[in-house]
Short mmCIF file of N, CA and C and ligand atoms in Angstrom, two decimals:
data_model
loop_
_atom_site.label_atom_id
_atom_site.label_comp_id
_atom_site.label_asym_id
_atom_site.label_seq_id
_atom_site.Cartn_x
_atom_site.Cartn_y
_atom_site.Cartn_z
N UNK A 131 -15.72 42.35 -9.02
CA UNK A 131 -15.06 41.12 -8.62
C UNK A 131 -15.49 40.03 -9.66
N UNK A 132 -14.50 39.34 -9.91
CA UNK A 132 -14.68 38.20 -11.05
C UNK A 132 -15.39 36.94 -10.22
N UNK A 133 -16.48 36.62 -10.97
CA UNK A 133 -17.13 35.50 -10.31
C UNK A 133 -16.57 34.27 -10.82
N UNK A 134 -16.15 33.46 -9.99
CA UNK A 134 -15.43 32.17 -10.67
C UNK A 134 -16.40 31.04 -10.50
N UNK A 135 -16.45 30.17 -11.59
CA UNK A 135 -17.26 29.04 -11.50
C UNK A 135 -16.55 28.10 -10.91
N UNK A 136 -17.09 27.70 -9.78
CA UNK A 136 -16.30 26.67 -8.97
C UNK A 136 -16.64 25.16 -9.24
N UNK A 137 -17.59 24.99 -10.04
CA UNK A 137 -17.91 23.67 -10.43
C UNK A 137 -17.95 23.37 -11.82
N UNK A 138 -17.23 22.35 -12.31
CA UNK A 138 -17.39 21.90 -13.54
C UNK A 138 -18.46 21.26 -13.86
N UNK A 139 -18.64 20.65 -15.17
CA UNK A 139 -19.65 19.91 -15.60
C UNK A 139 -19.89 18.68 -14.75
N UNK A 140 -18.80 18.18 -14.29
CA UNK A 140 -18.98 16.77 -13.48
C UNK A 140 -19.12 17.16 -11.99
N UNK A 141 -19.24 18.47 -11.66
CA UNK A 141 -19.57 18.79 -10.22
C UNK A 141 -18.29 19.03 -9.42
N UNK A 142 -17.08 18.96 -10.09
CA UNK A 142 -15.90 18.81 -9.39
C UNK A 142 -15.41 20.27 -9.10
N UNK A 143 -14.76 20.59 -8.19
CA UNK A 143 -14.28 22.04 -8.06
C UNK A 143 -13.18 22.17 -9.01
N UNK A 144 -13.35 23.34 -9.64
CA UNK A 144 -12.17 23.73 -10.74
C UNK A 144 -10.83 23.88 -10.00
N UNK A 145 -10.88 24.46 -8.87
CA UNK A 145 -9.57 24.64 -8.29
C UNK A 145 -9.12 23.45 -7.35
N UNK A 146 -9.94 22.33 -7.52
CA UNK A 146 -9.62 21.18 -6.89
C UNK A 146 -8.26 20.49 -7.35
N UNK A 147 -7.32 20.26 -6.48
CA UNK A 147 -6.16 19.67 -7.05
C UNK A 147 -6.51 18.43 -7.94
N UNK A 148 -7.44 17.70 -7.75
CA UNK A 148 -7.84 16.43 -8.31
C UNK A 148 -8.28 16.80 -9.73
N UNK A 149 -8.97 17.97 -9.73
CA UNK A 149 -9.44 18.14 -11.07
C UNK A 149 -8.33 18.94 -11.97
N UNK A 150 -7.33 19.59 -11.22
CA UNK A 150 -6.23 20.27 -12.04
C UNK A 150 -5.45 19.06 -12.64
N UNK A 151 -5.27 17.99 -11.79
CA UNK A 151 -4.35 17.09 -12.30
C UNK A 151 -5.18 15.71 -12.66
N UNK A 152 -5.66 15.68 -13.95
CA UNK A 152 -6.61 14.63 -14.37
C UNK A 152 -6.01 13.15 -14.09
N UNK A 153 -4.78 13.17 -13.95
CA UNK A 153 -4.04 11.77 -13.71
C UNK A 153 -4.66 11.19 -12.37
N UNK A 154 -5.06 12.21 -11.55
CA UNK A 154 -5.37 11.69 -10.16
C UNK A 154 -6.93 11.54 -10.04
N UNK A 155 -7.53 11.86 -11.17
CA UNK A 155 -9.08 11.92 -11.04
C UNK A 155 -9.55 10.47 -11.28
N UNK A 156 -9.25 9.66 -10.51
CA UNK A 156 -9.55 8.13 -10.65
C UNK A 156 -10.45 7.66 -9.46
N UNK A 157 -11.33 6.82 -9.75
CA UNK A 157 -12.21 6.32 -8.97
C UNK A 157 -11.79 4.87 -8.72
N UNK A 158 -11.36 4.51 -7.57
CA UNK A 158 -10.80 3.22 -7.39
C UNK A 158 -11.86 2.40 -6.50
N UNK A 159 -12.48 1.38 -7.24
CA UNK A 159 -13.32 0.56 -6.51
C UNK A 159 -12.69 -0.62 -5.79
N UNK A 160 -13.28 -1.07 -4.89
CA UNK A 160 -12.49 -2.24 -4.18
C UNK A 160 -12.24 -3.35 -5.27
N UNK A 161 -11.05 -3.92 -5.02
CA UNK A 161 -10.64 -4.89 -6.10
C UNK A 161 -11.56 -6.27 -6.15
N UNK A 162 -11.61 -6.86 -7.19
CA UNK A 162 -12.28 -8.10 -7.16
C UNK A 162 -11.48 -9.30 -6.53
N UNK A 163 -12.07 -10.23 -6.20
CA UNK A 163 -11.29 -11.25 -5.58
C UNK A 163 -10.58 -12.08 -6.52
N UNK A 164 -9.36 -12.20 -6.41
CA UNK A 164 -8.58 -13.07 -7.34
C UNK A 164 -7.68 -14.04 -6.43
N UNK A 165 -8.18 -14.18 -5.15
CA UNK A 165 -7.37 -15.16 -4.33
C UNK A 165 -7.21 -16.57 -4.79
N UNK A 166 -8.35 -16.93 -5.67
CA UNK A 166 -8.16 -18.41 -6.04
C UNK A 166 -7.51 -18.37 -7.58
N UNK A 167 -6.95 -17.30 -7.94
CA UNK A 167 -6.14 -17.29 -9.03
C UNK A 167 -7.29 -17.30 -10.32
N UNK A 168 -8.39 -17.38 -10.12
CA UNK A 168 -9.39 -17.18 -11.17
C UNK A 168 -9.28 -17.87 -12.36
N UNK A 169 -8.60 -19.00 -12.46
CA UNK A 169 -8.21 -19.67 -13.65
C UNK A 169 -9.32 -20.73 -13.82
N UNK A 170 -10.27 -20.49 -14.91
CA UNK A 170 -11.59 -21.22 -14.93
C UNK A 170 -11.40 -22.77 -15.37
N UNK A 171 -10.27 -23.09 -16.05
CA UNK A 171 -10.05 -24.32 -16.44
C UNK A 171 -9.41 -25.14 -15.60
N UNK A 172 -9.14 -24.81 -14.39
CA UNK A 172 -8.47 -25.69 -13.32
C UNK A 172 -9.49 -25.71 -12.17
N UNK A 173 -9.78 -26.95 -11.72
CA UNK A 173 -10.44 -27.08 -10.46
C UNK A 173 -9.83 -26.52 -9.33
N UNK A 174 -10.70 -25.90 -8.30
CA UNK A 174 -10.06 -25.28 -7.14
C UNK A 174 -9.06 -26.12 -6.41
N UNK A 175 -8.13 -25.56 -6.02
CA UNK A 175 -7.00 -26.38 -5.37
C UNK A 175 -6.09 -27.01 -6.32
N UNK A 176 -6.16 -26.87 -7.62
CA UNK A 176 -5.41 -27.48 -8.56
C UNK A 176 -4.48 -26.41 -9.16
N UNK A 177 -3.24 -26.69 -9.44
CA UNK A 177 -2.33 -25.62 -10.13
C UNK A 177 -2.04 -24.40 -9.57
N UNK A 178 -2.11 -23.45 -10.10
CA UNK A 178 -1.63 -22.11 -9.74
C UNK A 178 -2.60 -21.24 -9.05
N UNK A 179 -3.14 -21.76 -8.02
CA UNK A 179 -4.22 -21.24 -7.25
C UNK A 179 -3.78 -20.50 -5.96
N UNK A 180 -2.43 -20.86 -5.35
CA UNK A 180 -2.15 -20.54 -4.10
C UNK A 180 -1.76 -19.20 -3.99
N UNK A 181 -1.36 -18.42 -5.10
CA UNK A 181 -0.72 -17.01 -4.91
C UNK A 181 -1.96 -15.95 -4.64
N UNK A 182 -1.52 -15.08 -3.62
CA UNK A 182 -2.49 -14.08 -3.21
C UNK A 182 -2.56 -12.99 -4.26
N UNK A 183 -3.31 -13.24 -5.11
CA UNK A 183 -3.37 -12.21 -6.36
C UNK A 183 -3.99 -10.91 -5.78
N UNK A 184 -4.72 -10.85 -4.81
CA UNK A 184 -5.34 -9.64 -4.25
C UNK A 184 -4.26 -8.57 -3.92
N UNK A 185 -3.24 -9.30 -3.32
CA UNK A 185 -2.08 -8.36 -2.67
C UNK A 185 -1.49 -7.81 -3.93
N UNK A 186 -1.34 -8.50 -5.13
CA UNK A 186 -0.64 -7.92 -6.17
C UNK A 186 -1.48 -6.78 -6.83
N UNK A 187 -2.77 -7.11 -6.94
CA UNK A 187 -3.65 -6.25 -7.53
C UNK A 187 -3.66 -4.91 -6.66
N UNK A 188 -3.73 -5.09 -5.38
CA UNK A 188 -3.69 -3.96 -4.45
C UNK A 188 -2.31 -3.02 -4.63
N UNK A 189 -1.23 -3.66 -4.89
CA UNK A 189 -0.07 -2.92 -5.38
C UNK A 189 -0.10 -2.19 -6.50
N UNK A 190 -0.77 -2.98 -7.43
CA UNK A 190 -0.88 -2.33 -8.83
C UNK A 190 -1.68 -1.12 -8.75
N UNK A 191 -2.67 -1.33 -7.88
CA UNK A 191 -3.70 -0.17 -7.69
C UNK A 191 -3.10 1.10 -7.05
N UNK A 192 -2.33 0.89 -6.18
CA UNK A 192 -1.65 1.86 -5.31
C UNK A 192 -0.75 2.47 -6.31
N UNK A 193 -0.05 1.69 -7.02
CA UNK A 193 0.88 2.43 -8.09
C UNK A 193 0.18 3.35 -9.14
N UNK A 194 -1.01 2.75 -9.57
CA UNK A 194 -1.88 3.58 -10.54
C UNK A 194 -2.30 4.93 -10.06
N UNK A 195 -2.36 5.15 -8.69
CA UNK A 195 -2.89 6.38 -8.14
C UNK A 195 -1.69 7.49 -8.28
N UNK A 196 -0.27 7.07 -8.58
CA UNK A 196 0.56 7.88 -9.02
C UNK A 196 0.88 8.20 -10.24
N UNK A 197 -0.05 7.67 -11.21
CA UNK A 197 0.28 7.78 -12.92
C UNK A 197 0.25 9.41 -13.03
N UNK A 198 0.90 9.55 -14.05
CA UNK A 198 0.93 10.94 -14.72
C UNK A 198 0.24 10.73 -16.01
N UNK A 199 -1.01 10.92 -16.19
CA UNK A 199 -1.70 10.67 -17.41
C UNK A 199 -2.70 11.76 -17.75
N UNK A 200 -2.06 13.02 -17.86
CA UNK A 200 -3.09 14.09 -18.24
C UNK A 200 -3.54 14.07 -19.49
N UNK A 201 -3.06 13.43 -20.51
CA UNK A 201 -3.33 13.48 -21.86
C UNK A 201 -4.37 12.31 -22.22
N UNK A 202 -4.07 11.09 -21.81
CA UNK A 202 -5.06 10.12 -22.10
C UNK A 202 -6.01 10.07 -20.98
N UNK A 203 -5.86 10.53 -19.87
CA UNK A 203 -6.65 10.36 -18.79
C UNK A 203 -6.87 9.04 -18.40
N UNK A 204 -5.87 8.12 -18.67
CA UNK A 204 -6.05 6.60 -18.49
C UNK A 204 -5.00 6.11 -17.62
N UNK A 205 -4.97 6.41 -16.38
CA UNK A 205 -3.89 5.87 -15.36
C UNK A 205 -3.95 4.40 -15.40
N UNK A 206 -2.64 3.99 -15.41
CA UNK A 206 -2.47 2.54 -15.35
C UNK A 206 -1.26 2.17 -14.23
N UNK A 207 -1.55 1.13 -13.46
CA UNK A 207 -0.72 0.58 -12.60
C UNK A 207 -0.28 -0.79 -12.90
N UNK A 208 1.12 -1.16 -12.58
CA UNK A 208 1.37 -2.41 -12.88
C UNK A 208 2.23 -2.95 -11.61
N UNK A 209 2.19 -4.31 -11.31
CA UNK A 209 2.78 -4.77 -10.21
C UNK A 209 3.34 -6.20 -10.44
N UNK A 210 4.54 -6.51 -10.15
CA UNK A 210 5.04 -7.84 -10.34
C UNK A 210 5.79 -8.44 -9.19
N UNK A 211 5.77 -9.65 -9.03
CA UNK A 211 6.34 -10.40 -7.92
C UNK A 211 7.62 -11.04 -8.61
N UNK A 212 8.77 -11.05 -7.60
CA UNK A 212 9.98 -11.75 -8.25
C UNK A 212 10.16 -13.03 -7.62
N UNK A 213 11.23 -13.82 -8.15
CA UNK A 213 11.41 -14.98 -7.50
C UNK A 213 11.87 -15.07 -6.12
N UNK A 214 12.53 -13.91 -5.71
CA UNK A 214 12.97 -13.82 -4.34
C UNK A 214 11.97 -13.00 -3.40
N UNK A 215 10.67 -12.83 -4.06
CA UNK A 215 9.49 -12.61 -3.29
C UNK A 215 9.41 -10.94 -3.06
N UNK A 216 10.18 -10.16 -3.88
CA UNK A 216 10.00 -8.76 -3.88
C UNK A 216 8.81 -8.39 -4.63
N UNK A 217 8.16 -7.30 -4.44
CA UNK A 217 7.09 -6.77 -5.20
C UNK A 217 7.79 -5.45 -5.90
N UNK A 218 7.63 -5.44 -7.21
CA UNK A 218 7.95 -4.22 -7.98
C UNK A 218 6.87 -3.60 -8.72
N UNK A 219 6.69 -2.28 -8.66
CA UNK A 219 5.56 -1.69 -9.28
C UNK A 219 5.96 -0.58 -10.22
N UNK A 220 4.86 -0.02 -10.96
CA UNK A 220 5.18 1.12 -12.00
C UNK A 220 3.84 1.64 -12.26
N UNK A 221 3.83 2.94 -12.77
CA UNK A 221 2.76 3.63 -13.32
C UNK A 221 3.07 4.36 -14.53
N UNK A 222 2.00 4.52 -15.39
CA UNK A 222 2.39 5.24 -16.73
C UNK A 222 2.68 6.66 -16.50
N UNK A 223 3.79 7.15 -17.37
CA UNK A 223 4.12 8.62 -17.23
C UNK A 223 4.10 9.07 -18.70
N UNK A 224 3.16 10.08 -18.84
CA UNK A 224 2.93 10.45 -20.29
C UNK A 224 3.86 11.92 -20.53
N UNK A 225 3.63 12.49 -21.85
CA UNK A 225 4.49 13.27 -22.18
C UNK A 225 3.65 14.30 -23.21
N UNK A 226 4.05 15.69 -23.20
CA UNK A 226 3.42 16.44 -24.26
C UNK A 226 3.58 15.86 -25.54
N UNK A 227 4.84 15.32 -25.81
CA UNK A 227 5.12 14.70 -27.04
C UNK A 227 4.40 13.35 -26.87
N UNK A 228 3.19 13.09 -27.21
CA UNK A 228 2.38 11.90 -26.90
C UNK A 228 3.19 10.57 -27.08
N UNK A 229 3.99 10.48 -28.21
CA UNK A 229 4.50 9.03 -28.43
C UNK A 229 5.51 8.80 -27.34
N UNK A 230 5.95 9.67 -26.66
CA UNK A 230 7.08 9.43 -25.73
C UNK A 230 6.68 8.64 -24.29
N UNK A 231 5.21 8.62 -24.29
CA UNK A 231 4.55 8.09 -22.99
C UNK A 231 5.35 6.71 -22.53
N UNK A 232 5.58 6.59 -21.30
CA UNK A 232 6.01 5.38 -20.74
C UNK A 232 4.95 4.66 -20.18
N UNK A 233 4.77 3.27 -20.62
CA UNK A 233 3.63 2.61 -19.99
C UNK A 233 4.08 2.20 -18.60
N UNK A 234 3.11 1.64 -17.66
CA UNK A 234 3.29 1.40 -16.33
C UNK A 234 4.50 0.31 -16.25
N UNK A 235 4.38 -0.63 -17.20
CA UNK A 235 5.16 -1.80 -17.25
C UNK A 235 6.51 -1.33 -17.37
N UNK A 236 6.84 -0.19 -18.13
CA UNK A 236 8.13 0.18 -18.23
C UNK A 236 8.77 0.71 -17.01
N UNK A 237 8.02 1.23 -16.23
CA UNK A 237 8.47 1.81 -14.93
C UNK A 237 8.71 0.50 -13.92
N UNK A 238 7.85 -0.31 -14.06
CA UNK A 238 7.90 -1.58 -13.04
C UNK A 238 9.30 -2.36 -13.53
N UNK A 239 9.54 -2.51 -14.77
CA UNK A 239 10.64 -3.08 -15.18
C UNK A 239 12.04 -2.43 -14.80
N UNK A 240 11.88 -1.13 -14.90
CA UNK A 240 13.08 -0.39 -14.49
C UNK A 240 13.40 -0.61 -12.98
N UNK A 241 12.24 -0.52 -12.17
CA UNK A 241 12.45 -0.88 -10.83
C UNK A 241 12.96 -2.33 -10.46
N UNK A 242 12.50 -3.23 -11.26
CA UNK A 242 12.88 -4.71 -11.04
C UNK A 242 14.41 -4.61 -11.15
N UNK A 243 14.96 -4.03 -12.27
CA UNK A 243 16.30 -4.05 -12.64
C UNK A 243 17.21 -3.28 -11.48
N UNK A 244 16.52 -2.04 -11.26
CA UNK A 244 17.32 -1.12 -10.26
C UNK A 244 17.48 -1.86 -8.93
N UNK A 245 16.40 -2.53 -8.51
CA UNK A 245 16.34 -3.14 -7.25
C UNK A 245 16.98 -4.48 -7.03
N UNK A 246 17.78 -4.85 -7.94
CA UNK A 246 18.49 -6.05 -7.94
C UNK A 246 18.13 -7.12 -8.97
N UNK A 247 17.31 -6.90 -9.78
CA UNK A 247 17.09 -7.69 -10.90
C UNK A 247 16.29 -8.94 -10.46
N UNK A 248 16.57 -10.08 -11.11
CA UNK A 248 15.82 -11.37 -10.82
C UNK A 248 14.83 -11.57 -11.80
N UNK A 249 13.99 -12.62 -11.77
CA UNK A 249 12.90 -12.94 -12.68
C UNK A 249 11.55 -12.67 -12.07
N UNK A 250 10.59 -12.29 -12.92
CA UNK A 250 9.17 -12.23 -12.48
C UNK A 250 8.62 -13.29 -12.42
N UNK A 251 7.73 -13.56 -11.42
CA UNK A 251 6.96 -14.85 -11.26
C UNK A 251 5.47 -14.59 -11.53
N UNK A 252 4.97 -13.45 -11.17
CA UNK A 252 3.46 -13.06 -11.25
C UNK A 252 3.45 -11.63 -11.63
N UNK A 253 2.41 -11.24 -12.42
CA UNK A 253 2.25 -9.85 -12.95
C UNK A 253 0.81 -9.43 -13.06
N UNK A 254 0.36 -8.41 -12.77
CA UNK A 254 -0.95 -7.88 -13.09
C UNK A 254 -0.76 -6.30 -13.42
N UNK A 255 -1.77 -5.83 -14.45
CA UNK A 255 -1.82 -4.42 -14.65
C UNK A 255 -3.23 -4.13 -14.34
N UNK A 256 -3.45 -2.84 -13.96
CA UNK A 256 -4.83 -2.40 -13.64
C UNK A 256 -5.04 -1.06 -14.17
N UNK A 257 -6.40 -0.72 -14.50
CA UNK A 257 -6.76 0.58 -15.03
C UNK A 257 -7.28 1.46 -13.91
N UNK A 258 -7.73 2.68 -14.27
CA UNK A 258 -8.02 3.57 -13.31
C UNK A 258 -9.09 3.28 -12.22
N UNK A 259 -9.86 2.25 -12.60
CA UNK A 259 -10.69 1.61 -11.85
C UNK A 259 -10.30 0.63 -10.91
N UNK A 260 -9.05 0.31 -11.14
CA UNK A 260 -8.48 -0.82 -10.29
C UNK A 260 -8.88 -2.08 -10.87
N UNK A 261 -9.23 -2.11 -12.11
CA UNK A 261 -9.78 -3.35 -12.92
C UNK A 261 -8.59 -3.84 -13.54
N UNK A 262 -8.47 -5.20 -13.71
CA UNK A 262 -7.35 -5.96 -14.31
C UNK A 262 -7.46 -5.65 -15.84
N UNK A 263 -6.08 -5.23 -16.31
CA UNK A 263 -5.86 -4.72 -17.69
C UNK A 263 -4.86 -5.50 -18.49
N UNK A 264 -5.12 -5.93 -19.67
CA UNK A 264 -4.27 -6.49 -20.36
C UNK A 264 -2.84 -5.58 -20.77
N UNK A 265 -1.55 -6.12 -20.73
CA UNK A 265 -0.53 -5.45 -21.09
C UNK A 265 -0.53 -5.11 -22.64
N UNK A 266 -0.21 -4.08 -22.99
CA UNK A 266 -0.04 -3.83 -24.54
C UNK A 266 0.97 -4.64 -24.95
N UNK A 267 1.16 -4.65 -26.36
CA UNK A 267 1.97 -5.70 -27.07
C UNK A 267 3.43 -5.39 -26.79
N UNK A 268 3.74 -4.19 -26.62
CA UNK A 268 5.15 -3.85 -26.50
C UNK A 268 5.59 -4.26 -24.99
N UNK A 269 4.59 -4.10 -24.10
CA UNK A 269 4.91 -4.52 -22.70
C UNK A 269 4.87 -6.05 -22.55
N UNK A 270 4.14 -6.59 -23.46
CA UNK A 270 4.28 -8.15 -23.38
C UNK A 270 5.62 -8.60 -23.56
N UNK A 271 6.26 -7.87 -24.53
CA UNK A 271 7.74 -8.19 -24.85
C UNK A 271 8.65 -7.94 -23.80
N UNK A 272 8.44 -6.85 -22.92
CA UNK A 272 9.18 -6.58 -21.75
C UNK A 272 8.92 -7.66 -20.61
N UNK A 273 7.75 -8.12 -20.70
CA UNK A 273 7.37 -8.94 -19.53
C UNK A 273 8.15 -10.34 -20.00
N UNK A 274 7.99 -10.76 -21.17
CA UNK A 274 8.69 -11.88 -21.70
C UNK A 274 10.23 -11.98 -21.30
N UNK A 275 10.87 -10.90 -21.46
CA UNK A 275 12.38 -10.68 -21.31
C UNK A 275 12.54 -11.15 -19.87
N UNK A 276 11.81 -10.54 -19.06
CA UNK A 276 12.05 -10.65 -17.53
C UNK A 276 11.36 -11.64 -16.73
N UNK A 277 10.40 -12.28 -17.49
CA UNK A 277 9.58 -13.37 -16.70
C UNK A 277 9.67 -14.67 -17.57
N UNK A 278 9.90 -14.78 -18.84
CA UNK A 278 9.76 -15.87 -19.61
C UNK A 278 8.39 -16.57 -19.81
N UNK A 279 8.33 -17.68 -20.39
CA UNK A 279 7.21 -18.36 -20.62
C UNK A 279 6.35 -18.81 -19.49
N UNK A 280 7.05 -19.01 -18.31
CA UNK A 280 6.16 -19.44 -17.14
C UNK A 280 5.59 -18.28 -16.16
N UNK A 281 5.90 -17.20 -16.64
CA UNK A 281 5.35 -16.05 -15.75
C UNK A 281 3.84 -16.03 -15.80
N UNK A 282 3.26 -15.94 -14.64
CA UNK A 282 1.80 -16.04 -14.50
C UNK A 282 1.24 -14.43 -14.60
N UNK A 283 0.39 -14.43 -15.42
CA UNK A 283 -0.27 -13.05 -15.63
C UNK A 283 -1.75 -13.09 -15.30
N UNK A 284 -2.15 -12.22 -14.48
CA UNK A 284 -3.70 -12.18 -14.20
C UNK A 284 -4.32 -11.40 -15.21
N UNK A 285 -5.38 -11.98 -15.94
CA UNK A 285 -5.87 -11.53 -17.11
C UNK A 285 -7.47 -11.35 -16.65
N UNK A 286 -8.14 -10.84 -17.54
CA UNK A 286 -9.79 -10.82 -17.34
C UNK A 286 -10.16 -12.07 -17.46
N UNK A 287 -9.60 -12.98 -18.12
CA UNK A 287 -10.00 -14.47 -18.22
C UNK A 287 -9.25 -15.43 -17.31
N UNK A 288 -8.83 -14.90 -16.25
CA UNK A 288 -8.02 -15.67 -15.24
C UNK A 288 -6.73 -15.71 -15.37
N UNK A 289 -5.95 -16.50 -14.66
CA UNK A 289 -4.51 -16.53 -14.50
C UNK A 289 -4.00 -17.32 -15.97
N UNK A 290 -2.99 -16.72 -16.66
CA UNK A 290 -2.51 -17.25 -17.87
C UNK A 290 -1.01 -17.29 -17.77
N UNK A 291 -0.43 -18.19 -18.41
CA UNK A 291 1.03 -18.12 -18.73
C UNK A 291 1.49 -17.25 -19.69
N UNK A 292 2.67 -16.88 -19.36
CA UNK A 292 3.10 -15.61 -20.33
C UNK A 292 3.23 -16.18 -21.88
N UNK A 293 3.38 -17.51 -22.03
CA UNK A 293 3.36 -17.94 -23.40
C UNK A 293 1.94 -18.16 -23.95
N UNK A 294 1.04 -18.00 -23.18
CA UNK A 294 -0.35 -17.93 -23.73
C UNK A 294 -0.63 -16.41 -23.91
N UNK A 295 -0.02 -15.65 -23.34
CA UNK A 295 -0.35 -14.05 -23.56
C UNK A 295 0.40 -13.44 -24.65
N UNK A 296 1.66 -14.18 -24.81
CA UNK A 296 2.53 -13.80 -26.04
C UNK A 296 3.12 -15.02 -26.67
N UNK A 297 2.24 -15.55 -27.37
CA UNK A 297 2.58 -16.93 -28.05
C UNK A 297 3.67 -16.64 -29.02
N UNK A 298 4.46 -17.80 -29.44
CA UNK A 298 5.66 -17.74 -30.38
C UNK A 298 6.40 -16.48 -30.15
N UNK A 299 6.77 -16.19 -29.07
CA UNK A 299 7.50 -14.91 -28.83
C UNK A 299 8.85 -14.83 -29.22
N UNK A 300 9.40 -13.69 -29.76
CA UNK A 300 10.69 -13.50 -30.07
C UNK A 300 11.42 -13.36 -28.72
N UNK A 301 12.61 -13.91 -28.58
CA UNK A 301 13.41 -13.54 -27.23
C UNK A 301 14.78 -13.83 -27.30
N UNK A 302 15.54 -13.78 -26.21
CA UNK A 302 16.87 -13.94 -26.33
C UNK A 302 17.43 -15.17 -26.91
N UNK A 303 16.81 -16.30 -26.86
CA UNK A 303 17.04 -17.34 -27.48
C UNK A 303 17.39 -17.17 -28.94
N UNK A 304 16.52 -16.26 -29.63
CA UNK A 304 16.51 -16.11 -31.13
C UNK A 304 17.77 -15.47 -31.52
N UNK A 305 18.49 -14.97 -30.46
CA UNK A 305 19.74 -14.11 -31.03
C UNK A 305 20.86 -15.09 -30.94
N UNK A 306 20.87 -16.29 -30.32
CA UNK A 306 21.82 -17.20 -30.32
C UNK A 306 22.35 -17.58 -31.55
N1 THU B 98 -0.67 1.89 -20.87
C1 THU B 98 0.03 1.29 -19.90
O1 THU B 98 0.53 2.02 -19.02
N2 THU B 98 0.39 -0.14 -20.17
C2 THU B 98 -0.36 -0.79 -21.04
O2 THU B 98 -0.02 -1.93 -21.06
C3 THU B 98 -1.27 -0.05 -21.90
C4 THU B 98 -1.35 1.47 -21.89
C5 THU B 98 -0.91 3.49 -21.02
C6 THU B 98 -0.13 4.19 -21.91
C7 THU B 98 -0.95 5.37 -22.00
O3 THU B 98 -0.28 6.34 -20.93
C8 THU B 98 -2.33 5.19 -21.40
O4 THU B 98 -2.08 3.66 -21.02
C9 THU B 98 -3.31 5.05 -22.57
O5 THU B 98 -2.86 4.37 -23.67
#
């Protein structure tokens, strides 16, 4: 009889579906509190502090759990709110041809357009720990297209406008 090693170095069962699918091997901690918007330069009660960021972080974290990230083992979730109050989400989807990977924001933007379009008002991305993650450069361009300069982005440094996250952006106006 072949003796199977049932535990890997990390103590996980080798035949555990979570181990077989690294994308799902994520430990999600409770989210930090973002209910106040986390904007350090604004006094409490002033400006963009009324949005329930925790709800959006939770939506992004839920999306992240569906990530297909067997190559980087870096699952990402993205969530946005639209002007009409919809929530749209996405997760990263990788490929054996590494460069073909789709960022979580790509899926989220596809869902935005597919579900009726509109503008994004709030956005957050999270890593596999459910922690706030800055969108990559390419995805900042996607966010600019569908949210514009006023889109509010939850960052590690608090809530920022999209024109702070992507200053001097190229956009549709430049094509005119
Ligand atoms: N990733 C995203 O999904 N969004 C970002 O904004 C940053 C990077 C993904 C792409 C790839 O699957 C993994 O994170 C590691 O780069």
